[in-house]
Coordinates of C-alpha atoms in Angstrom, one line a residue:
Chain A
X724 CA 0.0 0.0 0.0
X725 CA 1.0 4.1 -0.3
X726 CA 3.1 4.9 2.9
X727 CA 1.3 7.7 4.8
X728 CA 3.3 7.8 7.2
X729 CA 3.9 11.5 6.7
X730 CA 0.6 12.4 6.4
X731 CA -0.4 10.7 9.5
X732 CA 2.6 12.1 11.5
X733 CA 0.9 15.7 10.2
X734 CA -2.5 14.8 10.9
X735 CA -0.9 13.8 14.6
X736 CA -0.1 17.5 15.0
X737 CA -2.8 18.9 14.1
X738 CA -5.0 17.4 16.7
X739 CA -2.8 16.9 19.6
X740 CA -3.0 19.2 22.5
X741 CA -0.7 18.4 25.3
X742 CA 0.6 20.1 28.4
X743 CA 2.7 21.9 26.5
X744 CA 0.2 24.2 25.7
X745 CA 0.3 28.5 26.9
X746 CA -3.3 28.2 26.7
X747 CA -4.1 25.6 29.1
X748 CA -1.3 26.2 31.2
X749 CA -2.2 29.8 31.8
X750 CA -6.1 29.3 32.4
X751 CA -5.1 26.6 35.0
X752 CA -2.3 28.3 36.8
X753 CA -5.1 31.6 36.8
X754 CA -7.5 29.1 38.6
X755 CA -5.1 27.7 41.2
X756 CA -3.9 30.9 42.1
X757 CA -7.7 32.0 42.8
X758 CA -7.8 29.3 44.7
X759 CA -4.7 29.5 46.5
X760 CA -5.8 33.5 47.4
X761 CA -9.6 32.9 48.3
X762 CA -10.0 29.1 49.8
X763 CA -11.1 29.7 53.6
X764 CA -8.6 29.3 56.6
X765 CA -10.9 26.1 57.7
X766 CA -10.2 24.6 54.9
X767 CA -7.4 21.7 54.7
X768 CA -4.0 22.5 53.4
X769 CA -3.6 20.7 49.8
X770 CA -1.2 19.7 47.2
X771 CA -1.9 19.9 43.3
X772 CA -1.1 17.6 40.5
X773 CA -2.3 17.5 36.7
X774 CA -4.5 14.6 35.8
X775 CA -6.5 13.6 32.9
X776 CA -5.3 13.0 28.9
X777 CA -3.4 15.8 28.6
X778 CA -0.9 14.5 31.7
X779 CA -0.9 11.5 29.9
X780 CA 0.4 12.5 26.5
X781 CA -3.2 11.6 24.9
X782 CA -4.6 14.6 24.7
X783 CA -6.6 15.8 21.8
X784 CA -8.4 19.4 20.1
X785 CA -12.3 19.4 20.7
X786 CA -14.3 19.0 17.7
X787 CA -17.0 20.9 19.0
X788 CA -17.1 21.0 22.7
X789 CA -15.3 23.4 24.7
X790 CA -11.4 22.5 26.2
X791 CA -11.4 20.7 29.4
X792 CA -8.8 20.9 31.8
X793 CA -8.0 18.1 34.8
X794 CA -6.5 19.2 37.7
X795 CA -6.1 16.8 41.1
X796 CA -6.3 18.6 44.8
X797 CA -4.5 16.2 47.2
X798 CA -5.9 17.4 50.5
X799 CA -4.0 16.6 53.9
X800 CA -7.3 15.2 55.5
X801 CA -8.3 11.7 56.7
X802 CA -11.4 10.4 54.9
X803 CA -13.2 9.3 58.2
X804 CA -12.4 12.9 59.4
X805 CA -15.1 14.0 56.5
X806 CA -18.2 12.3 57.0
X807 CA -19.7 14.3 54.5
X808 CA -17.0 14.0 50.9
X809 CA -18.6 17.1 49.4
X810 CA -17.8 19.3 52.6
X811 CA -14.0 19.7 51.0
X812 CA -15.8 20.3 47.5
X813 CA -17.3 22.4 48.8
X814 CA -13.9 24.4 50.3
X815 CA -13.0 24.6 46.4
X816 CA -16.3 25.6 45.2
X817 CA -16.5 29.0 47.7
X818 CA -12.6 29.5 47.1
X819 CA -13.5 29.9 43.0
X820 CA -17.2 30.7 42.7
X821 CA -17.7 34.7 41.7
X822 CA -15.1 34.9 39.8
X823 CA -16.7 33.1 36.7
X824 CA -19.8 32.9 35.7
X825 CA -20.4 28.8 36.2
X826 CA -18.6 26.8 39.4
X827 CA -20.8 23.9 39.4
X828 CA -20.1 20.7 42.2
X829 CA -20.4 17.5 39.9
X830 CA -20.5 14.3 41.2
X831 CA -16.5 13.4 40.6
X832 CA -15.5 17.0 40.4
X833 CA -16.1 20.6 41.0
X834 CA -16.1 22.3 37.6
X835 CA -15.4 26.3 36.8
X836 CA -16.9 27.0 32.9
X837 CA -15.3 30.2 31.5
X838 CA -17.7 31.7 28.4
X839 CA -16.3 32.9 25.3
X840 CA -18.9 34.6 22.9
X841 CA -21.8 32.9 24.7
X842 CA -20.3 29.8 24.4
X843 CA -18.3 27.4 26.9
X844 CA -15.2 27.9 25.9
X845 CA -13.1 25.9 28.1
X846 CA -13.9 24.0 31.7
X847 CA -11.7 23.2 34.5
X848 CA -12.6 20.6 36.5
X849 CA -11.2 20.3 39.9
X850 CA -10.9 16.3 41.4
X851 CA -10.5 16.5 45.6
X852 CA -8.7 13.8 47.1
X853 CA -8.3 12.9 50.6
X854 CA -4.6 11.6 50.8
X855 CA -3.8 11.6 54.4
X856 CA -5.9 8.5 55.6
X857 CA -4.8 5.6 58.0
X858 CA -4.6 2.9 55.2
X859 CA -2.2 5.0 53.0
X860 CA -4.6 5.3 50.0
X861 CA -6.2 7.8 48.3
X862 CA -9.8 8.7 47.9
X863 CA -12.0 10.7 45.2
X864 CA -15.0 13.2 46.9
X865 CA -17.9 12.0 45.1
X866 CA -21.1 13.8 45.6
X867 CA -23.3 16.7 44.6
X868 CA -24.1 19.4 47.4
X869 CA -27.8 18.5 47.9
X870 CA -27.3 14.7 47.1
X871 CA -29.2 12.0 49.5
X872 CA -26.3 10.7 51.8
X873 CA -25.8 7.7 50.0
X874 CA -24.4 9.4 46.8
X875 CA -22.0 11.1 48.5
X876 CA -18.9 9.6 49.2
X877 CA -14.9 8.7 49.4
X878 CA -13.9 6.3 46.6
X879 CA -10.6 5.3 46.7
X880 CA -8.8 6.2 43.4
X881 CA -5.0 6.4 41.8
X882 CA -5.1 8.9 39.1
X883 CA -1.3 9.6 39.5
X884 CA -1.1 5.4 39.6
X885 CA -3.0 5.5 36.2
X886 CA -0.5 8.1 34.2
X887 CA 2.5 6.4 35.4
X888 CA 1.2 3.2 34.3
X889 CA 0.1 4.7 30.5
X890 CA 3.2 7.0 30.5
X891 CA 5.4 3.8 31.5
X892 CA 4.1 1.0 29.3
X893 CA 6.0 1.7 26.6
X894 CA 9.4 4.1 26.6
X895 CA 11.1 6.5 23.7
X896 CA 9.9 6.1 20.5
X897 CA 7.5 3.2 20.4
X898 CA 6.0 5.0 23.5
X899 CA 5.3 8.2 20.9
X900 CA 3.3 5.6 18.5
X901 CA 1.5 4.3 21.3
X902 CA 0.3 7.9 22.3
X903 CA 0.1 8.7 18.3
X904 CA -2.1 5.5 18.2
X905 CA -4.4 6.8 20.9
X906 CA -5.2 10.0 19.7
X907 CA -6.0 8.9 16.3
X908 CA -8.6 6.3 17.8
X909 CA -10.0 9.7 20.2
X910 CA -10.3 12.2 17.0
X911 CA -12.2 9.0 15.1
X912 CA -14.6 9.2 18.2
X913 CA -14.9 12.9 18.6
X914 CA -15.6 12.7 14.5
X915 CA -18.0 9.9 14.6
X916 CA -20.0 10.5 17.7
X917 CA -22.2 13.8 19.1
X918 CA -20.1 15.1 22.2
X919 CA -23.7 14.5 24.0
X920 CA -25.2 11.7 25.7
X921 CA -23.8 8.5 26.8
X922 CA -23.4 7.0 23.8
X923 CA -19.9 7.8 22.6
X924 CA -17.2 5.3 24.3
X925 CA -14.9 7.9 26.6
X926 CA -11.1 8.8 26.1
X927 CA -10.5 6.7 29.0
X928 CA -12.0 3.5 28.0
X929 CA -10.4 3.8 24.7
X930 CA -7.2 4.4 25.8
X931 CA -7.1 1.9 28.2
X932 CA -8.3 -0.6 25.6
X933 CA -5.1 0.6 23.6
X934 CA -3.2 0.1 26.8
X935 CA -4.5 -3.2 27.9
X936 CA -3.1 -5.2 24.7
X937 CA -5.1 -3.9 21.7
X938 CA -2.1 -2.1 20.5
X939 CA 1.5 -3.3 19.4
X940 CA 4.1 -1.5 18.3
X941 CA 4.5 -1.2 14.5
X942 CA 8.1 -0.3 13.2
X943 CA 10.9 -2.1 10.8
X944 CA 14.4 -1.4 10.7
X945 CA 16.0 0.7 7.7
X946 CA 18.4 -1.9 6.9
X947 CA 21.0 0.8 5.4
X948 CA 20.0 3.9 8.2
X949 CA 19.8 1.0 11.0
X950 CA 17.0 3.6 12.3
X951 CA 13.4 2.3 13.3
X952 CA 10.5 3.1 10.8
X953 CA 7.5 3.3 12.0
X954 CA 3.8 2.5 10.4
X955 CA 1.2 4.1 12.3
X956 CA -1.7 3.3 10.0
X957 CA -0.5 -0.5 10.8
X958 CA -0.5 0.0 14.2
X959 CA -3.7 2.0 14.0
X960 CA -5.4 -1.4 12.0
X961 CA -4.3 -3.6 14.0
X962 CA -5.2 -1.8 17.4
X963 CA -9.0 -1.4 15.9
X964 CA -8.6 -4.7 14.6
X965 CA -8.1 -6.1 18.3
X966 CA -10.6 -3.6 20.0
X967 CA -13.3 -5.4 17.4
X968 CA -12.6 -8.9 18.8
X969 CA -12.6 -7.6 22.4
X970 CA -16.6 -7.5 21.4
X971 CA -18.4 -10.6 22.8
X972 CA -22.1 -11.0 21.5
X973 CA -24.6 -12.4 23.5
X974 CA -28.4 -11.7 25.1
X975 CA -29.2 -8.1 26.1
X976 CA -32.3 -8.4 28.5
X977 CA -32.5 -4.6 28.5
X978 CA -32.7 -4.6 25.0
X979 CA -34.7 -8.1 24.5
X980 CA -31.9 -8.4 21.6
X981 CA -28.8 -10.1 20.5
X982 CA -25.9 -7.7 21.5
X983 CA -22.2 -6.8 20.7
X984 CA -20.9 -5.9 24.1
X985 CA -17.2 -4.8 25.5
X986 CA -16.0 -4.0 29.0
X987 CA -12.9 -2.9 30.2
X988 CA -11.4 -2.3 33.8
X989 CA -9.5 0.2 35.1
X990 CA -6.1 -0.7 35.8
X991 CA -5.9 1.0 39.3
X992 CA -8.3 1.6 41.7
X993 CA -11.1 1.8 41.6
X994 CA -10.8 -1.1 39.1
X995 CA -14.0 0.2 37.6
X996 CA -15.6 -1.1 34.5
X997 CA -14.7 2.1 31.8
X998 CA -18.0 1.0 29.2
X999 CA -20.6 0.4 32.5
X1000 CA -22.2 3.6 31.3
X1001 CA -23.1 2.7 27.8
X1002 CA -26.4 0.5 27.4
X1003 CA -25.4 -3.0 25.3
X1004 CA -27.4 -0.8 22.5
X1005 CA -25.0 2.1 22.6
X1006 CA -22.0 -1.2 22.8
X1007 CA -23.7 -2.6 19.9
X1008 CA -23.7 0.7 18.0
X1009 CA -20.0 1.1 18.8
X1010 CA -19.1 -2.3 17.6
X1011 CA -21.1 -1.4 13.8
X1012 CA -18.6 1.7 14.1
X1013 CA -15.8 0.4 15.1
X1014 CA -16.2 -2.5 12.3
X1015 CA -17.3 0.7 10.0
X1016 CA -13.8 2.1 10.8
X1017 CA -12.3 -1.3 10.1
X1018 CA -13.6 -1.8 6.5
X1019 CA -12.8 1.7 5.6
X1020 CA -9.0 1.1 7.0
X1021 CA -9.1 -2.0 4.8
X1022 CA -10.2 -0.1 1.4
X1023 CA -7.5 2.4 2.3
X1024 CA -5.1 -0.5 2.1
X1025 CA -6.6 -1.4 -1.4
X1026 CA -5.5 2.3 -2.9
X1027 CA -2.9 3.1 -4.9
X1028 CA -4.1 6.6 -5.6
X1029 CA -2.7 8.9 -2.9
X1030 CA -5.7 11.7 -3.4
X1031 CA -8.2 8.5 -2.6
X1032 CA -6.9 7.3 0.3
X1033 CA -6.7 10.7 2.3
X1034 CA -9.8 11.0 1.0
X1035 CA -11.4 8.0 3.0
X1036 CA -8.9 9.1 6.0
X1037 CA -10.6 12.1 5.8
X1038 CA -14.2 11.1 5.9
X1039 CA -13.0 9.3 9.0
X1040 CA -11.0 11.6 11.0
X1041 CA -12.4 14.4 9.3
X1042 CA -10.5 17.9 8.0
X1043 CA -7.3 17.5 10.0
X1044 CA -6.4 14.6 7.7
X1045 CA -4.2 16.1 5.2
X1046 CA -5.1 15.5 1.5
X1047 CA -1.8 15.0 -0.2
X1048 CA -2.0 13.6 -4.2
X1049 CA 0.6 12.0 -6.7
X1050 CA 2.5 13.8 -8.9
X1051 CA 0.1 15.0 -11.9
X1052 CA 0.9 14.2 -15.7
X1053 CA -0.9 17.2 -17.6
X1054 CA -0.4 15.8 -21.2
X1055 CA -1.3 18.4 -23.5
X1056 CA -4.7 19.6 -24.8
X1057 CA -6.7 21.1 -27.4
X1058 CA -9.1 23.3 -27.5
X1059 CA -10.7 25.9 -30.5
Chain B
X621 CA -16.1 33.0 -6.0
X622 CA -17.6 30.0 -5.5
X623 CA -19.3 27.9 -8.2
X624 CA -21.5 24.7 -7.2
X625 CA -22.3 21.5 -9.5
X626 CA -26.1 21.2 -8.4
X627 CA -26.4 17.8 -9.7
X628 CA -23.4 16.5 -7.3
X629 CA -22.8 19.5 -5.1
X630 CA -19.4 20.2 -6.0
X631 CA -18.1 23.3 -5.0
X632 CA -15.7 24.7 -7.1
X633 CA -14.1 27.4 -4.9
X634 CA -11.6 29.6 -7.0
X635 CA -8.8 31.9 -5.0
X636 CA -8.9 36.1 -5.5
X637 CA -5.9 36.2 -7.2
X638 CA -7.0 33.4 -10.0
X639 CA -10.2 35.2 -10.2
X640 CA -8.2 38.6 -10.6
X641 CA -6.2 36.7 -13.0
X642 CA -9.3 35.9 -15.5
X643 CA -10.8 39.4 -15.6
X644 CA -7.4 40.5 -16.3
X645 CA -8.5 38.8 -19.6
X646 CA -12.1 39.6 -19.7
X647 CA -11.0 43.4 -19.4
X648 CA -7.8 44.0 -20.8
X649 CA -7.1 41.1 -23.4
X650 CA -7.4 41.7 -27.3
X651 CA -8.4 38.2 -28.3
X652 CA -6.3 38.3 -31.2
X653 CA -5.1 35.1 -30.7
X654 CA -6.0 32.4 -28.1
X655 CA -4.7 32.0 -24.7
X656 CA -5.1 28.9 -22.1
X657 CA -3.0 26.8 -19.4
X658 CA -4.0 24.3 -16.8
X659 CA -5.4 24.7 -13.8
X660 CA -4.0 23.9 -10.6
X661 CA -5.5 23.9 -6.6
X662 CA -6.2 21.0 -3.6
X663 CA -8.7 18.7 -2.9
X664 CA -11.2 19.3 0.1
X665 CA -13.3 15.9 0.4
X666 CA -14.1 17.4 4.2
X667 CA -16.1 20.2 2.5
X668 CA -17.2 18.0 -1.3
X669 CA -15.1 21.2 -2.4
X670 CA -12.1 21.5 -4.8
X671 CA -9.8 24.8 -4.4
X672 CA -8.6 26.5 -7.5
X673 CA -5.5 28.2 -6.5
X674 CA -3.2 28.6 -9.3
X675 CA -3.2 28.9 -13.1
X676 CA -0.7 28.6 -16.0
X677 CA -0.7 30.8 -18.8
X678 CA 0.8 30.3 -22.3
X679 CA 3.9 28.8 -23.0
X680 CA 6.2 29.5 -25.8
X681 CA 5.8 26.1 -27.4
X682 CA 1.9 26.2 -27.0
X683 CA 0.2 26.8 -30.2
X684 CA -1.3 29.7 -30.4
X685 CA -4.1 31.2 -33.4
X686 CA -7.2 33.0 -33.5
X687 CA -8.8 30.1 -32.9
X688 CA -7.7 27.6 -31.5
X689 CA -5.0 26.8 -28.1
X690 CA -2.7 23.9 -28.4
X691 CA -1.1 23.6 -25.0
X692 CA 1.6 21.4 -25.2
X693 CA 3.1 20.0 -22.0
X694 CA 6.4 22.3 -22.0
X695 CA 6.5 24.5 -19.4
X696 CA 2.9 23.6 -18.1
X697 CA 4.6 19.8 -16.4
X698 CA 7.3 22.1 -14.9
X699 CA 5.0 24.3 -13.2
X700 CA 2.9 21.7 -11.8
X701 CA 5.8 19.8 -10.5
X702 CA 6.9 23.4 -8.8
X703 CA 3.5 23.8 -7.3
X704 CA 3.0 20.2 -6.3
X705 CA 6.1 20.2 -4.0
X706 CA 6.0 23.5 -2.9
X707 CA 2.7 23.2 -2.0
X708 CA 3.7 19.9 0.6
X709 CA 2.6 17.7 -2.0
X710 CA -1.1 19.2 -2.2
X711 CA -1.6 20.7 -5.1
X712 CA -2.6 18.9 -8.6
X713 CA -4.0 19.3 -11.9
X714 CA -7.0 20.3 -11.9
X715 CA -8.4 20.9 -15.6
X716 CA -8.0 23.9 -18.5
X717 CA -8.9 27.0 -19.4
X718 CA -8.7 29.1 -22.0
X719 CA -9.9 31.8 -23.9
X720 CA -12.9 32.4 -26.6
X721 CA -13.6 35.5 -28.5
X722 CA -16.8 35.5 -27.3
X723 CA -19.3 37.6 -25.1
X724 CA -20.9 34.7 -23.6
X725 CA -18.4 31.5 -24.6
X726 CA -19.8 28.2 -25.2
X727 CA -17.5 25.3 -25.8
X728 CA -17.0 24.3 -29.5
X729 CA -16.8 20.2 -30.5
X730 CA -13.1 19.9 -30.2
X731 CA -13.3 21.5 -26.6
X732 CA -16.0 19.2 -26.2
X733 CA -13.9 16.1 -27.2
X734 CA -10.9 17.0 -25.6
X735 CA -12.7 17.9 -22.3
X736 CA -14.3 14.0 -22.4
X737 CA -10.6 12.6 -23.0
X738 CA -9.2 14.8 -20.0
X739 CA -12.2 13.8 -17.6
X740 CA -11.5 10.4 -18.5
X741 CA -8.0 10.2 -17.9
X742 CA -7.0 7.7 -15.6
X743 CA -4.2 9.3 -13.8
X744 CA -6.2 12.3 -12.5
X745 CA -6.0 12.8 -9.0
X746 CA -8.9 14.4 -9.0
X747 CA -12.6 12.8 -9.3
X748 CA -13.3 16.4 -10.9
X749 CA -12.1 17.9 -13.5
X750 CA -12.9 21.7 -14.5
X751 CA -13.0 23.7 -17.7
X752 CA -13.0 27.5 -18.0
X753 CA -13.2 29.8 -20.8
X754 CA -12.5 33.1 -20.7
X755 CA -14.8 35.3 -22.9
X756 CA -15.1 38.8 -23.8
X757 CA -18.2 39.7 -21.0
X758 CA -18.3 36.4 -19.2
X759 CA -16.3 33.4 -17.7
X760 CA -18.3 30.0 -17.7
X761 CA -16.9 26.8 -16.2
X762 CA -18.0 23.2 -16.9
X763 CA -17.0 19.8 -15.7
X764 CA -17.8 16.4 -16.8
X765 CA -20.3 14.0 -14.9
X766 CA -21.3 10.5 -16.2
X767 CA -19.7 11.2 -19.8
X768 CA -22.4 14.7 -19.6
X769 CA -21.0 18.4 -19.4
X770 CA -22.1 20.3 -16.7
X771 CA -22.3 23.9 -16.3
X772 CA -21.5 25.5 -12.6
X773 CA -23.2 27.6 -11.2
X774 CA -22.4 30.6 -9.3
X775 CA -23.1 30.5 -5.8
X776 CA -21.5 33.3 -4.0
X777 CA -19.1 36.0 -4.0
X778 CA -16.1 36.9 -1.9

């Protein structure tokens, strides 16, 4: 087939959005300095860490929802100090609120929602962690403010377990493809999906399917340079390839239906199942996707015209996808 | 300028300074003799859109009387290979143009049978291929779908 390597590698930077970035740096060191200035003197003393994709290296441009920002408060507070796990939200939500024009508590964080034109234009969204308790652990404040007691609570939860473990699965170069691989997948689902509802699989899931043996490096070795090639759209085929099989199809009582159905665990605590929000119907609409994306990655394969397979690349990663074309033969013409 | 297919929805978008370009000709050009080139731009499959960027003009080895253009490929390959890699490897061939002394130009039968032997070039990079002529009042621009010609329609201005 065509090597596109080139044109994935500039496709690559054109979505990703990493730490790196003025913009999000400077909105979140704005916020924690807020914070740092207003937070009440009851509240707990706290540490602060960056969580969430862009920490990881898997970070990607919205398509049409607004940037998001993680940031992780480590407080110094024992869990069984804090009956109540939204009284510390709460600490955060005072410390920010007034200064924006939405500082909402959500059930895993408390978000702050800057406007721009109307519009959301980017969100922080503040975890709180209790991290000085007796068994050594840390725990998550889950809970809304006016939630029944039940929902709100301490879950214990290793968000700084879970980069190390994605940033250190793979190292130098192969651990580049592996990120590369990820965002790819991400941009197919931000394409491919509305950013509303439950129905689109999360970053999270899909990157910890990439993590949890769906992907494998993909690189030869230039015989004369010695130096490693890599093939991302192989690595990209085969890692959908491999998510596809995950799939197991069986009865769906909720939907009275034969289903395609996934799941996938976190790797730290909680140990959660990443794809327990989607209904087997939203799984089984993934899986028609997913095999969708498959077929189109095998017709790519097929082409030997340059301008046709961007073009399918395109339709399924949409305008970042560079449309690059052979060398063109104009021959000569006639015309009276 | 923008100029839509309605049968497919192809929009032919086509940059100021090509535009500028052709009523260069419309306004100041005596017709005496013929002029053409090729034209050249990138695909946009995201938007079913094709971009006309660039545009050759005559060559000194193109054939040129009052009517008729024979572009040969001297000078016209060159370009295109200048664009092409300049441009990162986006830019292709994208049809001809050239010029009629007429008010309102209609393609004659050899612009007719050369346009179908262009279009059905198997080496195009593009699934659309345009053709301009350049007439005394007006510019018209066809392309070929399903062996037909197809006039575009203006949609909008800049």
């Amino acid at each position: 087939m065509i090597d596109l390597q080139k044109e994935f590698i500039e496709f690559h930077d054109n979505i990703k959005l990493d730490d790196e970035n003025q913009k999000l740096r400077d909105k979140r060191e704005i916020l924690l300095k807020k914070l740092k200035n207003n937070i009440s003197d009851e509240a707990a003393s706290y540490t602060t860490f960056n969580q969430g994709s862009y920490a990881m290296g898997t970070g990607i441009y919205p398509e049409d929802e607004d940037y998001d920002i993680d940031v992780g408060l480590k407080f110094d507070i024992n869990k069984d100090d804090y009956d109540d796990a939204v009284e510390p939200k709460k600490w955060v939500r005072d410390a920010l609120d007034g200064h924006t024009k939405h500082v909402d508590i959500k059930r895993s964080c408390v978000t702050v929602t800057y406007q721009e034109n109307g519009k959301s234009a980017y969100h922080v969204d503040f975890a709180v962690y209790a991290n000085d308790n007796s068994d050594g652990k840390m725990y998550i404040a889950k809970g809304k403010e006016f939630s029944d007691k039940e929902y709100r609570y301490w879950e214990e939860s290793d968000p700084q377990g879970l980069i190390k473990l994605i940033k250190n699965k793979y190292s130098g170069d192969d651990a580049a493809q592996f990120r590369r691989t990820i965002r790819y997948i991400k941009k197919w689902k931000t394409h491919n999906f509305s950013s509303v509802g439950d129905s689109a699989p999360t970053g999270i899931a899909l990157t910890i399917l990439a993590y949890d043996s769906c992907f494998s490096v993909n690189k030869t070795t230039d015989w004369a340079t010695k130096k490693s090639v890599y093939d991302d759209f192989s690595a990209l085929h085969t890692c959908i390839k491999n998510i596809k099989s995950r799939f197991s199809y069986s009865w769906s009582e909720l939907a009275q239906q034969m289903c395609y159905k996934i799941s996938a665990n976190l790797p730290v605590a909680p140990y959660s199942n990443l794809f327990s929000k989607m209904t087997d119907k939203q799984m089984d609409e993934l899986y028609s996707r997913i095999t969708n994306m498959l077929s189109k990655l095998d017709e790519v394969k097929g082409k030997t015209k340059r301008s046709e397979a961007c073009t399918i690349l395109v339709e399924l990663f949409g305008e970042e996808f560079p449309v690059t074309v052979d060398k063109s033969i104009v021959g000569t013409s006639e015309s009276a | 300028m923008r100029y839509k297919n309605s049968i497919d929805n192809i929009i032919l978008e086509i940059d100021e300074q090509v535009e500028k370009l052709f009523y260069t000709y419309v306004e100041n050009y005596d017709f005496a003799v013929e002029s053409g080139g090729i034209l050249i731009g990138t695909l946009n499959p995201a938007y079913n859109s094709v971009r006309l960027t660039n545009i050759t003009e005559p060559f000194p080895k193109d054939i040129r009387t009052q009517y008729e253009f024979k572009r040969s490929e001297d000078g016209h390959q060159n370009a295109m290979n200048n664009f092409w890699e300049q441009s990162n490897f986006r830019k292709t061939y994208l049809g001809e143009w050239h010029t009629h002394n007429q008010k309102i130009p209609q393609p004659s039968h050899i612009d007719i049978k050369n346009w179908l032997k262009i279009s059905k070039k198997k080496n195009n990079n593009s699934e659309w291929i345009f053709f301009i002529i350049i007439g005394t009042e007006e510019i018209c621009i066809w392309t070929i779908q399903n062996k037909k010609i197809i006039k575009l329609e203006r949609i909008e201005n800049y």
